[in-house]
Short mmCIF file of N, CA and C in Angstrom, two decimals:
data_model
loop_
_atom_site.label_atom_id
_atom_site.label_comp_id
_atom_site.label_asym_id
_atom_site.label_seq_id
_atom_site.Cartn_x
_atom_site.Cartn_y
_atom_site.Cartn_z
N UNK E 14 20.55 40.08 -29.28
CA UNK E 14 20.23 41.44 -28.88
C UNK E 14 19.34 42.08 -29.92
N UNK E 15 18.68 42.88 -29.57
CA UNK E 15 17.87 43.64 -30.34
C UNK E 15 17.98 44.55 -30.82
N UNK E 16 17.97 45.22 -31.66
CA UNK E 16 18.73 45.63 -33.08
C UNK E 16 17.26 46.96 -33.75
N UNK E 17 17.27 48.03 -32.94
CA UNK E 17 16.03 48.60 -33.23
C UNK E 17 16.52 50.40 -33.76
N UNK E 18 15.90 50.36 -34.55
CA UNK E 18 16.43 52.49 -35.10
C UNK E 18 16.02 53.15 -33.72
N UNK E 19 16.81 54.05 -33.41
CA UNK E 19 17.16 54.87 -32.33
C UNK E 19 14.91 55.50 -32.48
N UNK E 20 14.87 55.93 -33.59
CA UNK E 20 12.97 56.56 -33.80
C UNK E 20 12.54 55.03 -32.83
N UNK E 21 12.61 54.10 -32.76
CA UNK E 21 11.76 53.46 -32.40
C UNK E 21 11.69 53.29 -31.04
N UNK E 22 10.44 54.04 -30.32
CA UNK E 22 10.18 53.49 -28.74
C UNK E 22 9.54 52.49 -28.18
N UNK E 23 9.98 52.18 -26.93
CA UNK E 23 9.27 50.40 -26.34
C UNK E 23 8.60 51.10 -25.42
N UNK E 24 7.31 50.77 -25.12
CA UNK E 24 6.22 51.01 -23.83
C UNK E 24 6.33 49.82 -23.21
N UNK E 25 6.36 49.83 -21.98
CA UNK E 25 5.89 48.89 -21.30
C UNK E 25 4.46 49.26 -20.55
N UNK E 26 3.43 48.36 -20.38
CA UNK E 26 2.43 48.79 -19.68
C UNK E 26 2.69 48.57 -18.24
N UNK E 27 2.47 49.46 -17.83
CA UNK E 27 2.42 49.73 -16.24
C UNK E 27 1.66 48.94 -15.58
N UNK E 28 0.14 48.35 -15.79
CA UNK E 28 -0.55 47.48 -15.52
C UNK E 28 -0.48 46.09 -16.04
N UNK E 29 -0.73 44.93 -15.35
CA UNK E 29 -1.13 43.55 -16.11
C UNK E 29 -2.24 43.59 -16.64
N UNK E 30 -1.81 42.56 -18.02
CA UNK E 30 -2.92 42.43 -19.02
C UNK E 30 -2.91 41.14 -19.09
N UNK E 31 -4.41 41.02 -19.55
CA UNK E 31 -5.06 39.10 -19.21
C UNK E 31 -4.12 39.00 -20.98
N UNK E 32 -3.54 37.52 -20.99
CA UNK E 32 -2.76 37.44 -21.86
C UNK E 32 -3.61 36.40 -22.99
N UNK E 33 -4.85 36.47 -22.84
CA UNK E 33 -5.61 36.31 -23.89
C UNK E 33 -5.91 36.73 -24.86
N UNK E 34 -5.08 38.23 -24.81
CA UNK E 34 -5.53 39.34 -25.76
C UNK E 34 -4.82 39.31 -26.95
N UNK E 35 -4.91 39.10 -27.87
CA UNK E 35 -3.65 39.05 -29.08
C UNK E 35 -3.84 40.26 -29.89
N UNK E 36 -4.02 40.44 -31.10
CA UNK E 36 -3.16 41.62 -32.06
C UNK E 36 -4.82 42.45 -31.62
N UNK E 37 -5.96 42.34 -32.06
CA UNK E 37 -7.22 43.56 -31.67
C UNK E 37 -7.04 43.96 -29.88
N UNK E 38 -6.86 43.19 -29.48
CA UNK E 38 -6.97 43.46 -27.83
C UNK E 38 -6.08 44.34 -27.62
N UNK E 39 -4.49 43.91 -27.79
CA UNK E 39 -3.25 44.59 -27.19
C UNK E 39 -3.37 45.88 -28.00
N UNK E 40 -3.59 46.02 -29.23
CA UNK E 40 -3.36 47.73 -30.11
C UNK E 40 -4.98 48.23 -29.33
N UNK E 41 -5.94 48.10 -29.06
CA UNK E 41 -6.58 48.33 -28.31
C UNK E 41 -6.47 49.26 -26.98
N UNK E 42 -5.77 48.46 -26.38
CA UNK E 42 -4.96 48.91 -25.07
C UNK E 42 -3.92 49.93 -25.21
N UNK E 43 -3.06 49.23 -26.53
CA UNK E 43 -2.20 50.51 -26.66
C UNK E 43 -2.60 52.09 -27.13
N UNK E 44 -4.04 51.78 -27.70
CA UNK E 44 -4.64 53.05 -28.05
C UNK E 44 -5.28 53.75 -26.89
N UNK E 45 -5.90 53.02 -25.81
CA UNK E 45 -6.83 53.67 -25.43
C UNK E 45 -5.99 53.75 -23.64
N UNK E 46 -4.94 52.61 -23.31
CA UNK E 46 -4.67 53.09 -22.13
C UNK E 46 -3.41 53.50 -21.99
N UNK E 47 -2.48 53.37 -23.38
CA UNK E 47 -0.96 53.48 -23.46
C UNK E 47 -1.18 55.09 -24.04
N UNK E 48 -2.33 55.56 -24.42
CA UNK E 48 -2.43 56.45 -25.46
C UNK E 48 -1.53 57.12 -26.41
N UNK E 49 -1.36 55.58 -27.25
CA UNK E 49 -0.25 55.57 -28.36
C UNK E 49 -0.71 55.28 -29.37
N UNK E 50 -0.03 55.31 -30.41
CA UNK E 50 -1.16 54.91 -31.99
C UNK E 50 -0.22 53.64 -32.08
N UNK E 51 -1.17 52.95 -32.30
CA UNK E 51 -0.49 51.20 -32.65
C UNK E 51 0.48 50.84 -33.82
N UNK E 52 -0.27 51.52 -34.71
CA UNK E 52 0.43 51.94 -36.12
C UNK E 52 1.38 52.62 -36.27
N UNK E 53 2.10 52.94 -35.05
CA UNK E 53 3.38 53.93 -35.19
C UNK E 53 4.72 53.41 -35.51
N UNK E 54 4.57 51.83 -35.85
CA UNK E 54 5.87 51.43 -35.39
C UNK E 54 7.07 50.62 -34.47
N UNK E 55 6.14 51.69 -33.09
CA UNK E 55 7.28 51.56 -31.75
C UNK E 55 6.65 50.20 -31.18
N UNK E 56 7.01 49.57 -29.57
CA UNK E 56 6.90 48.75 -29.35
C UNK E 56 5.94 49.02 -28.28
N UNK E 57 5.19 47.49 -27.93
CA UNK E 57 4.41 47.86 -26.63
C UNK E 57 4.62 46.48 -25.75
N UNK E 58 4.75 46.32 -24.90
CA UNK E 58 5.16 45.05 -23.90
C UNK E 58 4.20 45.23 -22.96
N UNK E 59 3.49 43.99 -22.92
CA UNK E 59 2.58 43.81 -22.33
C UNK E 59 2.78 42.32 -20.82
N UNK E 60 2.76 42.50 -19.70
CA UNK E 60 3.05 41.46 -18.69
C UNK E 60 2.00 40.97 -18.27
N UNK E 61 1.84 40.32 -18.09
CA UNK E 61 0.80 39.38 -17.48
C UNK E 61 0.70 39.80 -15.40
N UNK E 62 -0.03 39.38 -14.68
CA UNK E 62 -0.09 39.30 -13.87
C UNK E 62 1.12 38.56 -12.88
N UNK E 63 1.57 37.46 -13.06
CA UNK E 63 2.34 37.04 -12.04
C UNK E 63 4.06 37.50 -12.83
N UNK E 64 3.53 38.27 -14.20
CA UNK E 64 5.03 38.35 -15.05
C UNK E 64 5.94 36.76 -15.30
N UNK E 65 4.96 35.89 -15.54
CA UNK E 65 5.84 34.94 -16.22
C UNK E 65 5.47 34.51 -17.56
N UNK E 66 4.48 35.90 -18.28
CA UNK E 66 4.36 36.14 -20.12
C UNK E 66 4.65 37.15 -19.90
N UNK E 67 5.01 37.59 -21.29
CA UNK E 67 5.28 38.81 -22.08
C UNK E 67 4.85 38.81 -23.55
N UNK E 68 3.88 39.75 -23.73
CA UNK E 68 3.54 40.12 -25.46
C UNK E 68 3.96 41.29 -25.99
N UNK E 69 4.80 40.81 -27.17
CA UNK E 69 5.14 42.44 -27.34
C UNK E 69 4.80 42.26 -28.61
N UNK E 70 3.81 43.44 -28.70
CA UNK E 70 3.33 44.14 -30.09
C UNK E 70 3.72 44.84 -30.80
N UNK E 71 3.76 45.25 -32.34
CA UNK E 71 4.50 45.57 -33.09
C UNK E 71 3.91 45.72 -34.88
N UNK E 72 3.93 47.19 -34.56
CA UNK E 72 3.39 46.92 -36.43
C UNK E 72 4.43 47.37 -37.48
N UNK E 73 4.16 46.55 -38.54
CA UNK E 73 5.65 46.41 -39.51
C UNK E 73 4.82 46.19 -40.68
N UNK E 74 5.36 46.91 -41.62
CA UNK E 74 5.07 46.19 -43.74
C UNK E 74 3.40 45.89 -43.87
N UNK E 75 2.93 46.63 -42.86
CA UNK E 75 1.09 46.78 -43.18
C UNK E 75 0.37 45.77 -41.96
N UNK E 76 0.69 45.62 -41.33
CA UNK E 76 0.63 43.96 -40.31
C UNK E 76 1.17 44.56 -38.85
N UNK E 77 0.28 43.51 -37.67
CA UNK E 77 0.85 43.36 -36.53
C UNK E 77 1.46 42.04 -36.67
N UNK E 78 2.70 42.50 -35.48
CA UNK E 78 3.41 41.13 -35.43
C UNK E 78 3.30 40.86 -33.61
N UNK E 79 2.66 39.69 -33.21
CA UNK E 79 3.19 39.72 -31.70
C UNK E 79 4.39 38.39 -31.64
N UNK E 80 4.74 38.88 -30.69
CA UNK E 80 5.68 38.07 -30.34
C UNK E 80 5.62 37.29 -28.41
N UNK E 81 6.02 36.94 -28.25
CA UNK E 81 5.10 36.25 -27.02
C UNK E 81 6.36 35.20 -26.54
N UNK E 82 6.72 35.07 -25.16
CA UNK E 82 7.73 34.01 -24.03
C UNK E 82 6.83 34.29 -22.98
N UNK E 83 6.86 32.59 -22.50
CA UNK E 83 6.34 32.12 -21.46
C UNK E 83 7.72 31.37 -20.44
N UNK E 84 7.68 32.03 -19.26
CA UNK E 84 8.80 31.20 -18.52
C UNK E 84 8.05 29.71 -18.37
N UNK E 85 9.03 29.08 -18.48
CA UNK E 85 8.84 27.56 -17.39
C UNK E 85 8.68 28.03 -16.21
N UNK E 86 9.67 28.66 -15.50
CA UNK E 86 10.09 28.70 -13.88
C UNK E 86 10.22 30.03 -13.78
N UNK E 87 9.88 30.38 -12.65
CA UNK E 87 10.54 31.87 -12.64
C UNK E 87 9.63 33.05 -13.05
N UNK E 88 10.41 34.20 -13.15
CA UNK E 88 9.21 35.46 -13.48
C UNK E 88 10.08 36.66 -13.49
N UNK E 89 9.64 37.69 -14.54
CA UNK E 89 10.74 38.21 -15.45
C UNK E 89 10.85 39.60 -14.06
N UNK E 90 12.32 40.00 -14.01
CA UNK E 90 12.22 41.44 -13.65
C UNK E 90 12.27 42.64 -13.87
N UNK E 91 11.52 43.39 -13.63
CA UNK E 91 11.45 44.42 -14.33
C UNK E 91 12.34 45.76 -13.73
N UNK E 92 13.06 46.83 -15.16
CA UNK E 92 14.18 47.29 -14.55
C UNK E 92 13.82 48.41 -13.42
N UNK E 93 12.58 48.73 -13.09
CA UNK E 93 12.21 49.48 -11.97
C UNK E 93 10.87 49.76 -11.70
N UNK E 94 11.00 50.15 -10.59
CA UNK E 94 9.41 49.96 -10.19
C UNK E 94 8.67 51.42 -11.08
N UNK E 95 7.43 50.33 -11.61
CA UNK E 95 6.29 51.04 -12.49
C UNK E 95 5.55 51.87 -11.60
N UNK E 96 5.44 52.86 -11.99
CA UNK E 96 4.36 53.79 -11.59
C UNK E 96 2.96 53.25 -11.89
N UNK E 97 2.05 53.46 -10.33
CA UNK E 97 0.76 52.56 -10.85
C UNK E 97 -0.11 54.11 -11.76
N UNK E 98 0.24 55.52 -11.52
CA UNK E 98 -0.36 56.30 -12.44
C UNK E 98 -0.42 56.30 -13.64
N UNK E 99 0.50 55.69 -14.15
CA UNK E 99 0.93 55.77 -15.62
C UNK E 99 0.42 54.74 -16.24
N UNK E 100 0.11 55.29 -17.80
CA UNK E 100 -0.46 54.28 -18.80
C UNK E 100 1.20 53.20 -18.73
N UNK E 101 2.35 53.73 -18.70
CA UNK E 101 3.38 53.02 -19.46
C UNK E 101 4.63 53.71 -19.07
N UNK E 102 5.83 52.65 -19.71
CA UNK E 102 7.15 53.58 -18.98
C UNK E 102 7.68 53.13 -20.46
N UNK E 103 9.22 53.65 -20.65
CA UNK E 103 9.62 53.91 -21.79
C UNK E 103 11.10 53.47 -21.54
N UNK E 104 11.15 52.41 -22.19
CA UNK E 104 12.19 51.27 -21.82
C UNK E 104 13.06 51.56 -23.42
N UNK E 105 14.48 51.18 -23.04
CA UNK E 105 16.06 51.02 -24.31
C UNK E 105 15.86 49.90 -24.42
N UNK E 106 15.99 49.91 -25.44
CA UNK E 106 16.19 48.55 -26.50
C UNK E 106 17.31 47.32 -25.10
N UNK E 107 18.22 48.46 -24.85
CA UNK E 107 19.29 47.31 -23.92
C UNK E 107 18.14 46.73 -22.59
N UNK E 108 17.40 47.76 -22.34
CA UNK E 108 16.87 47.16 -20.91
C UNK E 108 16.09 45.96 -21.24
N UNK E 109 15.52 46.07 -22.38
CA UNK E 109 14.04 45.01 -23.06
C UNK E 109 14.88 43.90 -23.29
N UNK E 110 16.04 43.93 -23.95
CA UNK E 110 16.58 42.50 -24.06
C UNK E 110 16.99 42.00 -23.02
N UNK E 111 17.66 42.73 -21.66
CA UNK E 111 18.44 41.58 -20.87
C UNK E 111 17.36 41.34 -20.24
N UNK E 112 15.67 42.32 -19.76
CA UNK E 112 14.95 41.97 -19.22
C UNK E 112 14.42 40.59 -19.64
N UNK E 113 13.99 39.84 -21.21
CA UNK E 113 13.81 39.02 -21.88
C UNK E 113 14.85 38.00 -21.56
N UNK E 114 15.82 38.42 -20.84
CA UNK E 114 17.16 37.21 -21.06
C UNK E 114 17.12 37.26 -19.24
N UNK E 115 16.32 37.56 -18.55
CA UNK E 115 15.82 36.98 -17.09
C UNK E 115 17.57 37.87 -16.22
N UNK E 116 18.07 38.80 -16.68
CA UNK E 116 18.60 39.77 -16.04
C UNK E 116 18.21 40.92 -15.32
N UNK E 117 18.36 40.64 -14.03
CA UNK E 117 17.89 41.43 -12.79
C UNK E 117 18.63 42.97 -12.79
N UNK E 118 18.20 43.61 -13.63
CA UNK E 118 18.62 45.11 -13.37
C UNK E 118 18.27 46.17 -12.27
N UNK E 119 17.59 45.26 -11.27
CA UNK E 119 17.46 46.28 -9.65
C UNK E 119 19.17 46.77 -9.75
N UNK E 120 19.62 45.77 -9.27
CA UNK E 120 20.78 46.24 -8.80
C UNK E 120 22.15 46.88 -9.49
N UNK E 121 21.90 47.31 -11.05
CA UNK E 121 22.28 47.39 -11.58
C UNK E 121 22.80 48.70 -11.68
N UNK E 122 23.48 49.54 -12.17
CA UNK E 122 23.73 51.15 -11.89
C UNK E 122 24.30 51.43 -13.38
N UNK E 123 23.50 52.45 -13.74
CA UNK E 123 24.30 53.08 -15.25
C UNK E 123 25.06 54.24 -14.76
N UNK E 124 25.86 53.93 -15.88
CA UNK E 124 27.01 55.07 -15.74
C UNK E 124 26.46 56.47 -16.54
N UNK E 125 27.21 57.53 -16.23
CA UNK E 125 26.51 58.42 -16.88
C UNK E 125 27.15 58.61 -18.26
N UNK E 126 26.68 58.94 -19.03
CA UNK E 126 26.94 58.93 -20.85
C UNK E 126 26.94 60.63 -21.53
N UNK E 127 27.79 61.02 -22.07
CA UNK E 127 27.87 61.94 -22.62
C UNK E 127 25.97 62.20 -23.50
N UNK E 128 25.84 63.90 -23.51
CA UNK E 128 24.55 63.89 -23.87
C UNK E 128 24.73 65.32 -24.14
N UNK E 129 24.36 65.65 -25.55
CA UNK E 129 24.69 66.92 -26.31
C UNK E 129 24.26 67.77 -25.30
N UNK E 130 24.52 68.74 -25.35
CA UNK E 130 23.75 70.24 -24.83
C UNK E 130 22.31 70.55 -25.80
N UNK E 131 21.54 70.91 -24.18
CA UNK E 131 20.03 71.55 -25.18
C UNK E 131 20.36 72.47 -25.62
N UNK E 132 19.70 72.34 -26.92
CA UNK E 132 19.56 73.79 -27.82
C UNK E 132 19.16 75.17 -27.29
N UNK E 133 19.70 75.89 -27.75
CA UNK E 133 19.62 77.40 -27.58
C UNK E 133 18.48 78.06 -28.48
N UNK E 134 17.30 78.60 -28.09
CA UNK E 134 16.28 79.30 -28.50
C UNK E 134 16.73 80.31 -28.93
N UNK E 135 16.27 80.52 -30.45
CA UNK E 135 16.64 81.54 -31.32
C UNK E 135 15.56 82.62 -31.25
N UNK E 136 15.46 83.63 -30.51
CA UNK E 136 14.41 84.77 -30.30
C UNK E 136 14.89 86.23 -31.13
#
């Protein structure tokens, strides 16, 4: 499982990307169609067309790191349908791993979770 500080967010791109693209291509994309700064940290997951790659980009200690699975068989699912407007959707650390571990979260249902109260505006 993946093991990430609560600051850190995962993009997924909403569109397929030709998976030729490695560390200039993908922060590329993440700059100009995720409109995210590459250098921030967070994560960006990138699918291929038929979704049987995944690149996920990542900058750490001065450096990109990609990381990259190719199915044999099969083709990954994703936990809901992407908006084709959007640069990207904004995936939990839990969804990115079981998605990576070929767990079908269509059918899946979260429970609801305690969640502070919004703050009160001090005027």
């Amino acid at each position: 499982m993946l093991t990430l500080p609560s600051s850190v967010r995962i993009h997924l791109a909403s569109q397929p990307v030709d998976m030729r693209k490695s560390f200039d291509g993908l922060s590329l994309l993440a700059r100009q169609v995720l409109r995210e700064d590459p250098l921030s940290g967070h994560l960006f997951v990138f699918f291929n067309r038929t979704r049987d790659m995944v690149k996920v980009l990542w900058w750490h200690s001065g450096g990109f790191c990609l990381f990259s699975k190719r199915l044999e068989k099969g083709s990954f699912r994703l936990p809901r349908p992407l908006p084709e407007d959007t640069g990207a959707v904004i995936l939990e650390a839990v969804e990115l791993t079981l998605l990576l571990e070929g767990i079908d979260l269509k059918a899946s249902v979260r429970r609801p979770r305690w969640q502070p109260p919004p703050e009160k505006s001090v005027a």
